[in-house]
PDB file of C-alpha atoms in Angstrom:
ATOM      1  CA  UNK A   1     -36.983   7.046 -13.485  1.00  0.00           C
ATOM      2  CA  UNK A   2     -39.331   8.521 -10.767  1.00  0.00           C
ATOM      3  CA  UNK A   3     -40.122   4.588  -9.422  1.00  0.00           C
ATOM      4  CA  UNK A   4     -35.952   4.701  -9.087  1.00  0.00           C
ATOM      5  CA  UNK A   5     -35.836   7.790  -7.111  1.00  0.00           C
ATOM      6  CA  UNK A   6     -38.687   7.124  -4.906  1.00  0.00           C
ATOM      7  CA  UNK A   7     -36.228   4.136  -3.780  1.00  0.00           C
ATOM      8  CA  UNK A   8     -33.337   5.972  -3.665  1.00  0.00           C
ATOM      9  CA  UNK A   9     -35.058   8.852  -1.310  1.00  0.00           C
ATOM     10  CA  UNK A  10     -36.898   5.662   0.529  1.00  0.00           C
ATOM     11  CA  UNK A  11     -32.892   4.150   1.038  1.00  0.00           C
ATOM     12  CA  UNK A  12     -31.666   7.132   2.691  1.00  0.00           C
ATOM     13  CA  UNK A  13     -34.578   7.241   5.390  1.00  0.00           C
ATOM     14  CA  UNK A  14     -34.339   3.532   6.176  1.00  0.00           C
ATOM     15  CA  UNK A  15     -30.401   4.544   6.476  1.00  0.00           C
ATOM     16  CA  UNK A  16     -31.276   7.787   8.662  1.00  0.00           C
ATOM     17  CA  UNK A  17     -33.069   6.330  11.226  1.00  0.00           C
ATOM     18  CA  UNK A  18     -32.154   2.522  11.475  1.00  0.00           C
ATOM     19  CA  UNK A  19     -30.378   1.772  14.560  1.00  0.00           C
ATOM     20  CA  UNK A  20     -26.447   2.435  14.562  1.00  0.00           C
ATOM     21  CA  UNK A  21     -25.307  -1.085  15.683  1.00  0.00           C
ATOM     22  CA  UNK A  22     -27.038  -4.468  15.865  1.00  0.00           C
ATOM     23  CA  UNK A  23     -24.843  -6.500  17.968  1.00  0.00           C
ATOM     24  CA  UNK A  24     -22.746  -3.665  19.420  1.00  0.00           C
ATOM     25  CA  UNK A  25     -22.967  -1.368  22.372  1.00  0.00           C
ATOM     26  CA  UNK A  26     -22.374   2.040  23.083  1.00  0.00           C
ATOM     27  CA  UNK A  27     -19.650   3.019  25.439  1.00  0.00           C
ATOM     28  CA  UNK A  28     -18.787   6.696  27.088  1.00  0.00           C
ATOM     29  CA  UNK A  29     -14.833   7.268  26.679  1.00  0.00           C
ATOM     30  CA  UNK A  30     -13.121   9.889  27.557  1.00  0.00           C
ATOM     31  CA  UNK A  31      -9.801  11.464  26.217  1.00  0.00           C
ATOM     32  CA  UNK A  32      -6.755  12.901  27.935  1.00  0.00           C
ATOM     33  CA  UNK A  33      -8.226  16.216  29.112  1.00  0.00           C
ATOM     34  CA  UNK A  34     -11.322  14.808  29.920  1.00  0.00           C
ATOM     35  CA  UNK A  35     -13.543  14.908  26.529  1.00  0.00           C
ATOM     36  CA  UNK A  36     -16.490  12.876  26.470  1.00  0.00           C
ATOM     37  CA  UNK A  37     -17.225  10.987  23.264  1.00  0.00           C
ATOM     38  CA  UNK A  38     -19.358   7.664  22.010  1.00  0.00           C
ATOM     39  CA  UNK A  39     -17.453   4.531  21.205  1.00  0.00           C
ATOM     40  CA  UNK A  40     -19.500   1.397  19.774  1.00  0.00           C
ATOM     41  CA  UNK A  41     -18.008  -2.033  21.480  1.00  0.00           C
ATOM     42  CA  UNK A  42     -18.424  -5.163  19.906  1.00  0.00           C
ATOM     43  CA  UNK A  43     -16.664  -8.816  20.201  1.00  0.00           C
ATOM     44  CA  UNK A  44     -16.332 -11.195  22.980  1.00  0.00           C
ATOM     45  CA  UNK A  45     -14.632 -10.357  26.430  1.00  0.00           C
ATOM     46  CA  UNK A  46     -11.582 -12.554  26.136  1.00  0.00           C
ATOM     47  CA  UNK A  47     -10.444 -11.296  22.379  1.00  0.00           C
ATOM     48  CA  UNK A  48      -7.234 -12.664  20.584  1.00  0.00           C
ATOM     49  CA  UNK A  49      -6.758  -8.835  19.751  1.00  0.00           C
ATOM     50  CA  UNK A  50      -8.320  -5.738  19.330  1.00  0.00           C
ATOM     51  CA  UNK A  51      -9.143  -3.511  16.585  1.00  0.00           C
ATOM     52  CA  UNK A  52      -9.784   0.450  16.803  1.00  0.00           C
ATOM     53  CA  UNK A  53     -12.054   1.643  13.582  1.00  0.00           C
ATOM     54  CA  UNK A  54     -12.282   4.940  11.992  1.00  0.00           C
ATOM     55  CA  UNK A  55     -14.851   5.770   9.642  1.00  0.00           C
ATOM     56  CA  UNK A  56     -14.725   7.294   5.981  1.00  0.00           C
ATOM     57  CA  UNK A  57     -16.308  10.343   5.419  1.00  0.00           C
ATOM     58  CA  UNK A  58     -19.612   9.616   6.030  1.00  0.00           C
ATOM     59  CA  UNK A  59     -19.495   8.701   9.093  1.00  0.00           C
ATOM     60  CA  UNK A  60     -21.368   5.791  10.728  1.00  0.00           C
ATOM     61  CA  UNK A  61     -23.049   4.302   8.379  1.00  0.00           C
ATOM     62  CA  UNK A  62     -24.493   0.766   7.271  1.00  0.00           C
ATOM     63  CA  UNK A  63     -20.875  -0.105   5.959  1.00  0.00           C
ATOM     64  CA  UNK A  64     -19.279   0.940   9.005  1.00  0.00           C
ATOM     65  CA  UNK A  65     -21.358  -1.133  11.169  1.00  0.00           C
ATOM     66  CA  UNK A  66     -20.820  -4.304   9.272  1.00  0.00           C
ATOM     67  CA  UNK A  67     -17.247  -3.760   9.194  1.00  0.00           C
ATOM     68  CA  UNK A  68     -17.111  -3.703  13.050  1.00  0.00           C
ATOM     69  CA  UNK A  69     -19.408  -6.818  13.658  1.00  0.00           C
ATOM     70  CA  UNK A  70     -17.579  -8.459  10.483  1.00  0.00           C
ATOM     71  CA  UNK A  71     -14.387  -8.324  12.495  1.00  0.00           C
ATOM     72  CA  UNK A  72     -16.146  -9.135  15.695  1.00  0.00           C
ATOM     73  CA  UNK A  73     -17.482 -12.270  14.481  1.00  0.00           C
ATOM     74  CA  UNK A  74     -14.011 -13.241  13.697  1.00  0.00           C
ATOM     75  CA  UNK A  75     -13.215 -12.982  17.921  1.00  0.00           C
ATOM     76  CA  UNK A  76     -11.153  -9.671  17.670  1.00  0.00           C
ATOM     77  CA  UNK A  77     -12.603  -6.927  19.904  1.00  0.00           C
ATOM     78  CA  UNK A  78     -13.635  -4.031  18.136  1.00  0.00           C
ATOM     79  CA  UNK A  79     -14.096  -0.121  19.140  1.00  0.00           C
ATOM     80  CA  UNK A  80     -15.326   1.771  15.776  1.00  0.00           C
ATOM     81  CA  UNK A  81     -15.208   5.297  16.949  1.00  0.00           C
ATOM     82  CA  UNK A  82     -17.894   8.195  16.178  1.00  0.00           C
ATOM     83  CA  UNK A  83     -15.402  11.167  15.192  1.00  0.00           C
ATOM     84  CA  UNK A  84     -19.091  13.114  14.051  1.00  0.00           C
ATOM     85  CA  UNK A  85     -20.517  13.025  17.628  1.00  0.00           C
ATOM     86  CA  UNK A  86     -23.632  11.001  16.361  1.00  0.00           C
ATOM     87  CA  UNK A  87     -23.890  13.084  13.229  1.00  0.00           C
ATOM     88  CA  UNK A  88     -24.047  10.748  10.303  1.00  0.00           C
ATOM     89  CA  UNK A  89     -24.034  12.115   5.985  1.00  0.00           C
ATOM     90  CA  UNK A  90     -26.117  10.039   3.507  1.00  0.00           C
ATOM     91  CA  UNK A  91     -24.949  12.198   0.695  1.00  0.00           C
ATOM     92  CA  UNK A  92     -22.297  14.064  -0.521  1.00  0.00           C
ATOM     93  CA  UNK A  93     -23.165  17.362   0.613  1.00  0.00           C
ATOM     94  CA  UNK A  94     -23.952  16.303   4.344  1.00  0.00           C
ATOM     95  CA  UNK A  95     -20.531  14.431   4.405  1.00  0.00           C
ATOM     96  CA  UNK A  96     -18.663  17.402   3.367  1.00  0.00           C
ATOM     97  CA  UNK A  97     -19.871  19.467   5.747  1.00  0.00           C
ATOM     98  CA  UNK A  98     -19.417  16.847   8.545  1.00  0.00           C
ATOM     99  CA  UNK A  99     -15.791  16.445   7.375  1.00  0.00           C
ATOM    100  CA  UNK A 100     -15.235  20.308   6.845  1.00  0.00           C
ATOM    101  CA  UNK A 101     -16.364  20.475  10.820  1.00  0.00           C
ATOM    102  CA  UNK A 102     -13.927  18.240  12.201  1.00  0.00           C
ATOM    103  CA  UNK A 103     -11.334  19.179  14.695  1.00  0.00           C
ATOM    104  CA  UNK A 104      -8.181  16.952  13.509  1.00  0.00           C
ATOM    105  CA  UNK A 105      -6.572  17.138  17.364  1.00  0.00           C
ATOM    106  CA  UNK A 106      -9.750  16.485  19.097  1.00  0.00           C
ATOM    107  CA  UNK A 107     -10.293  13.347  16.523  1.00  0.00           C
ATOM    108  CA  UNK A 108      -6.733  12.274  17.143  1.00  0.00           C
ATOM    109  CA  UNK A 109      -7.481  13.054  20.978  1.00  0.00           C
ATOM    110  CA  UNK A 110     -10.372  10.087  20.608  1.00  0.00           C
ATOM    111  CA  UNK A 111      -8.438   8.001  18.790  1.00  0.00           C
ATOM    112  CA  UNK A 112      -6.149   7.942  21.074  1.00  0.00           C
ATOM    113  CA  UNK A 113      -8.133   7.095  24.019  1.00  0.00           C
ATOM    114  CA  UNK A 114     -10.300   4.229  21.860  1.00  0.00           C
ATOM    115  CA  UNK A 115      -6.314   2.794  21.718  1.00  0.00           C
ATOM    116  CA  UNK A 116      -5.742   3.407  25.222  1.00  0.00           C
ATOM    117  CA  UNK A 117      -8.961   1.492  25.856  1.00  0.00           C
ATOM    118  CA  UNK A 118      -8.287  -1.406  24.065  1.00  0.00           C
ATOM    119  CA  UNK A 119      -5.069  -1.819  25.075  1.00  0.00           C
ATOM    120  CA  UNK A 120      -5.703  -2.225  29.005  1.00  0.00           C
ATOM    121  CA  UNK A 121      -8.111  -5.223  27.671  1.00  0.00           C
ATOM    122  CA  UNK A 122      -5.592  -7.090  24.913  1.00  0.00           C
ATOM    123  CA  UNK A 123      -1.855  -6.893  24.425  1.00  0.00           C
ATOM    124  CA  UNK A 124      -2.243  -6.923  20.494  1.00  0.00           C
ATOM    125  CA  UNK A 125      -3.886  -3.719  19.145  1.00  0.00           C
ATOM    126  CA  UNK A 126      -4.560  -2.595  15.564  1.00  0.00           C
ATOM    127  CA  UNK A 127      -6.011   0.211  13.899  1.00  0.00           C
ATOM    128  CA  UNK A 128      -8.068   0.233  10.698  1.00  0.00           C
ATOM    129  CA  UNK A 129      -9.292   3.125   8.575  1.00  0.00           C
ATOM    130  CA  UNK A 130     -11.414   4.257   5.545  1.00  0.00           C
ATOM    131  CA  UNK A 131     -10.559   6.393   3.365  1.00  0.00           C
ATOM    132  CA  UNK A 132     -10.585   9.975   5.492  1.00  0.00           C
ATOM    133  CA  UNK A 133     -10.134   7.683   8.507  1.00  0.00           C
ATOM    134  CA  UNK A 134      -6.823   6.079   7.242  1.00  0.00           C
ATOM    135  CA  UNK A 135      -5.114   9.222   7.765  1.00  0.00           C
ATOM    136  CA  UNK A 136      -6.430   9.591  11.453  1.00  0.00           C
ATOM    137  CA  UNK A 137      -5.445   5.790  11.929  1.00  0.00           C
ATOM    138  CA  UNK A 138      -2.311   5.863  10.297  1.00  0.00           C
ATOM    139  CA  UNK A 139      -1.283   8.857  12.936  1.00  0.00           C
ATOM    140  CA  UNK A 140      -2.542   7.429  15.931  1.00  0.00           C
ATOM    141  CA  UNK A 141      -0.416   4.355  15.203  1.00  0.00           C
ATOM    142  CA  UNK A 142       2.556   6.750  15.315  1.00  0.00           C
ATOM    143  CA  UNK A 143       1.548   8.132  18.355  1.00  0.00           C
ATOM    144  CA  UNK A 144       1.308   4.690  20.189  1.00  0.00           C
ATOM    145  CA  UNK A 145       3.648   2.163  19.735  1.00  0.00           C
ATOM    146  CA  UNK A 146       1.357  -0.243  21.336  1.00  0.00           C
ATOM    147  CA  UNK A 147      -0.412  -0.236  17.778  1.00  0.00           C
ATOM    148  CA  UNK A 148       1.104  -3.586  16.005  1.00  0.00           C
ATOM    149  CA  UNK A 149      -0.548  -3.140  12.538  1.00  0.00           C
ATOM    150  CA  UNK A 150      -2.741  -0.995  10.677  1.00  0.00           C
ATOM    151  CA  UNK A 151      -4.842  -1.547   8.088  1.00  0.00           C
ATOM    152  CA  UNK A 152      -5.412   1.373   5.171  1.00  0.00           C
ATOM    153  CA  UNK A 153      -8.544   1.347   2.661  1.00  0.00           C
ATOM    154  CA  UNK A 154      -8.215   4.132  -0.097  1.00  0.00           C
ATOM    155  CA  UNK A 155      -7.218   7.135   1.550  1.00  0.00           C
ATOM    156  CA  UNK A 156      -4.192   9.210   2.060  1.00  0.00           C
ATOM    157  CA  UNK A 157      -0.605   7.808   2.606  1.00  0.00           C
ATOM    158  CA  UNK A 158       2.843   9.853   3.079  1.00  0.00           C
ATOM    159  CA  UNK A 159       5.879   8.959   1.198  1.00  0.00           C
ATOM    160  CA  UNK A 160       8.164  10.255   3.218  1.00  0.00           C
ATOM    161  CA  UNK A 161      10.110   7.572   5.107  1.00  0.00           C
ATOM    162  CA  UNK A 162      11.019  10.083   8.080  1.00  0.00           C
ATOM    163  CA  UNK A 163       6.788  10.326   8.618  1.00  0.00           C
ATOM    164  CA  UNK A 164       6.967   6.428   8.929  1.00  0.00           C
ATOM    165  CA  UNK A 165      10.006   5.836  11.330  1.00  0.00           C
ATOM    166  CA  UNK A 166       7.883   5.855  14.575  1.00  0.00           C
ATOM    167  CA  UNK A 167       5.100   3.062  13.263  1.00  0.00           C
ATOM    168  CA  UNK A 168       5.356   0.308  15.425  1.00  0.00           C
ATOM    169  CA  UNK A 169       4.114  -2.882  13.043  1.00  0.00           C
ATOM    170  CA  UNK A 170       3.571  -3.213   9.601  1.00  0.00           C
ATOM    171  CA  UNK A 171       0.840  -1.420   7.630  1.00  0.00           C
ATOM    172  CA  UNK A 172      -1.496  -2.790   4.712  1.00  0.00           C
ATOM    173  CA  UNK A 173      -2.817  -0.674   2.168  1.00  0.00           C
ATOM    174  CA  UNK A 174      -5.477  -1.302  -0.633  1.00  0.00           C
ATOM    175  CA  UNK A 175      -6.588   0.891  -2.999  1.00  0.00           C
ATOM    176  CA  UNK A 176      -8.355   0.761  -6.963  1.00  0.00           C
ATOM    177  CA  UNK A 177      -6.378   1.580  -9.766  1.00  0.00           C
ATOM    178  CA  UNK A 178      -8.704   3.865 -10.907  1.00  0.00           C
ATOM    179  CA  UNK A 179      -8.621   6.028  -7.592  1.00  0.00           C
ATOM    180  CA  UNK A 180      -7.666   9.473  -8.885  1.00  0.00           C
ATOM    181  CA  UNK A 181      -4.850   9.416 -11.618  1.00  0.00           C
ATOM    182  CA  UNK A 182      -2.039   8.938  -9.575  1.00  0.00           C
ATOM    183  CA  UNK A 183      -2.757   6.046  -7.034  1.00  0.00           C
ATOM    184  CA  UNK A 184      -0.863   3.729  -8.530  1.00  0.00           C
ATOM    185  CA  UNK A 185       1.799   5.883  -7.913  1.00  0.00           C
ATOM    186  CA  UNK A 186       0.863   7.043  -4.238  1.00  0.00           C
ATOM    187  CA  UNK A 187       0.850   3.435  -3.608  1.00  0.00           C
ATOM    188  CA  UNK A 188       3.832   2.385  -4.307  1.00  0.00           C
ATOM    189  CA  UNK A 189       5.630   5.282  -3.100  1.00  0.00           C
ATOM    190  CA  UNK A 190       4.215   4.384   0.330  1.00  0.00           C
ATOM    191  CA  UNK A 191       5.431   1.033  -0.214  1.00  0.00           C
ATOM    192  CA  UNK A 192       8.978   2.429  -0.960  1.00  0.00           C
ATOM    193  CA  UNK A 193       8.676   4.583   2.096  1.00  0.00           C
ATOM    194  CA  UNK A 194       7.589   1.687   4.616  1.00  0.00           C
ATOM    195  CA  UNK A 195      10.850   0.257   3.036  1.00  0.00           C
ATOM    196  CA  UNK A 196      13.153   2.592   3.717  1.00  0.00           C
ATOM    197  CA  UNK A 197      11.952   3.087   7.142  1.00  0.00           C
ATOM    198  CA  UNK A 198      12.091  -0.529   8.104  1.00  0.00           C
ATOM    199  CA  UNK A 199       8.283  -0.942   9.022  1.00  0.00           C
ATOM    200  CA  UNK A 200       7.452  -2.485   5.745  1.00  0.00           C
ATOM    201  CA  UNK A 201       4.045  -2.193   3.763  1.00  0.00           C
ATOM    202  CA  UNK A 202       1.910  -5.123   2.110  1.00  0.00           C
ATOM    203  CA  UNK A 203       0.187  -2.857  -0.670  1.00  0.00           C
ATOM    204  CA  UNK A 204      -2.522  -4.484  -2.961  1.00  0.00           C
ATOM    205  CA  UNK A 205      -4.000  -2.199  -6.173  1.00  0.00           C
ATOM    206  CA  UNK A 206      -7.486  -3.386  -7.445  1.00  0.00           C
ATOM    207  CA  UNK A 207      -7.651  -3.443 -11.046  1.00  0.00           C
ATOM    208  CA  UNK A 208     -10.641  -1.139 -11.914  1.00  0.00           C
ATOM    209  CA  UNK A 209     -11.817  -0.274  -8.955  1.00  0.00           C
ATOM    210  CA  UNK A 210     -12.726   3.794  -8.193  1.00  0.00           C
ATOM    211  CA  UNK A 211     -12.158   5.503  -4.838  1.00  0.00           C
ATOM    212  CA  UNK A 212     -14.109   4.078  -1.977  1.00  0.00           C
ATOM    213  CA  UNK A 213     -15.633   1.077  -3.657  1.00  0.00           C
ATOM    214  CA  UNK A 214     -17.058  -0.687  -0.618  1.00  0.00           C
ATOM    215  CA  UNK A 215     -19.016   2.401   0.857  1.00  0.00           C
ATOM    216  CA  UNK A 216     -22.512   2.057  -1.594  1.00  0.00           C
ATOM    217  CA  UNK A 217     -23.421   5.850  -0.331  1.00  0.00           C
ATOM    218  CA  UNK A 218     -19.993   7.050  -2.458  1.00  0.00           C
ATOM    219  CA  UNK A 219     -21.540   8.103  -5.782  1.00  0.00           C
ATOM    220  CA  UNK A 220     -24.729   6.920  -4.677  1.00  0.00           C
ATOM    221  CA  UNK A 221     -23.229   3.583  -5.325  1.00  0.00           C
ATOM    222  CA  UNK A 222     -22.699   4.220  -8.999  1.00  0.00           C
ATOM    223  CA  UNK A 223     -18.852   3.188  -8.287  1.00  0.00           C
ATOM    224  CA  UNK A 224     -19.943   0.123  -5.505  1.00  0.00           C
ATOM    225  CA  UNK A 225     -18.027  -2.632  -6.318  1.00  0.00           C
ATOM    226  CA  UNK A 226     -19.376  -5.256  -4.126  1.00  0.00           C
ATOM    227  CA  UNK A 227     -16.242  -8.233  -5.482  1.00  0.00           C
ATOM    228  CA  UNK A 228     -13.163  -5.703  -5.136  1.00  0.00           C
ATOM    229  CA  UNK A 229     -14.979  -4.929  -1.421  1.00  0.00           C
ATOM    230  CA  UNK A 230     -14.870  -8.931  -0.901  1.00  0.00           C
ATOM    231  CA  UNK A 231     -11.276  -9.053  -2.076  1.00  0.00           C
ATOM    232  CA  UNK A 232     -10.288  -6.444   0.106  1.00  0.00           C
ATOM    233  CA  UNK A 233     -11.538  -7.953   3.321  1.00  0.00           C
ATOM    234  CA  UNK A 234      -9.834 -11.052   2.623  1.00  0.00           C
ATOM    235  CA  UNK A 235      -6.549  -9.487   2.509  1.00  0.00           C
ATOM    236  CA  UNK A 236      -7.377  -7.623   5.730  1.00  0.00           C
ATOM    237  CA  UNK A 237      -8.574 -10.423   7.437  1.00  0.00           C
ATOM    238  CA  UNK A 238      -5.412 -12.581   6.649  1.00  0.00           C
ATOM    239  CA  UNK A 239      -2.946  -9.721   7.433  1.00  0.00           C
ATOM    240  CA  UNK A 240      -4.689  -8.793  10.478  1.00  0.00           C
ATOM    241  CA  UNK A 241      -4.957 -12.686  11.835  1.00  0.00           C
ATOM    242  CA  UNK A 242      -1.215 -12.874  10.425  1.00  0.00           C
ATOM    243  CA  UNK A 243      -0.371  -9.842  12.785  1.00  0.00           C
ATOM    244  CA  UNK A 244      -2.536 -10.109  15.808  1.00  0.00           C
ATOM    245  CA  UNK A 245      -2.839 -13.648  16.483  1.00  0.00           C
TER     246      UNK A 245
END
């Protein structure tokens, strides 16, 4: 037991102070009235689309960066914003009070701009969130009709139709069946409410699978589920080439 948590406690500080990015670099953007913030750009210069990232509650972490050179890799370029200013959680605790300190216009503000600055580089843009990021994501592509598909991993969904009119492409959501006691249900009414707007939803449920099973920091990785993560990334990696290419 104590040769586990010396691990555990030896984890976090590899995670706390290995570099952000391996293959990316950091850019200064700036929103509408002028707000500095830090971007991380990675991909090649003459992309078949690009991809704005938002992170889950935890900010940037290990996942986060794979995710953005996992998509680079496949020749989309990628902008994985930093809503935490360069803060980053490793547990619980830290993420809630991260997430309790964030300013929902100035994040949507950023957003925004990451959008803005994709889109002067590639005519096909999509967004992608994690869990607290897919309702930042799924509001930004709203906002901009320039966004052509989004891409939602466990995290909050409207079933309103009216809250889905403006979305300019098609949406994907994935989720576990054992996320909370309803998201079965959440799911599908966000299916029936892409529907009746006309923007359609692909929606996928993973048998078994608990709230943010491809972050290992969630329940210090007690519910990781390494094969539903797998699945889940080849059903956004075939939507997204399906929608930007």
């Amino acid at each position: 037991m104590r040769k586990s948590l010396w691990l555990w406690h030896a984890l976090l500080l590899l995670l706390a102070t290995a570099p952000l990015f391996a293959k990316t670099a950091p850019v200064t953007l700036y929103t509408t009235s002028f707000e500095p913030f830090t971007a991380y750009v990675a991909g090649p210069k003459h992309a078949v689309g690009g991809i704005v990232l938002v992170h889950d509650w935890f900010g940037v972490s290990p996942f986060y960066t794979d995710a953005a050179e996992r998509l680079a890799k496949m020749g989309y370029l990628v902008v994985a914003v930093d809503l935490y200013g360069g803060h980053r959680a490793t547990t619980h605790q830290e993420a809630g009070a991260l997430l309790g300190a964030l300013r929902d216009d100035l994040a949507g503000r950023e957003i925004d701009a990451a959008i803005k600055w994709v889109g002067d580089r590639t005519d096909k843009v999509a967004t992608m969130g994690f869990s607290m990021g897919v309702k930042h994501v799924l509001a930004a592509a709203l906002r901009n009709q320039s966004v052509r598909a989004t891409v939602l991993w466990y995290g909050e969904t409207p079933k309103d139709p009216h809250k889905l009119r403006d979305l300019g492409g098609p949406a994907l959501l994935i989720v576990g069946s054992r996320d909370g006691p309803s998201a079965a249900d959440s799911a599908l009414g966000f299916s029936k409410a892409a529907d009746a707007a006309g923007v359609g939803a692909e929606v996928f449920i993973y048998p078994g699978a608990e709230h943010a099973f491809a972050q290992p920091l969630f329940n210090q990785g007690r519910t990781y589920d390494p094969v539903a993560a797998e699945v889940a990334w080849h059903l956004s990696e075939g939507f997204l080439e399906r929608r930007l290419r």
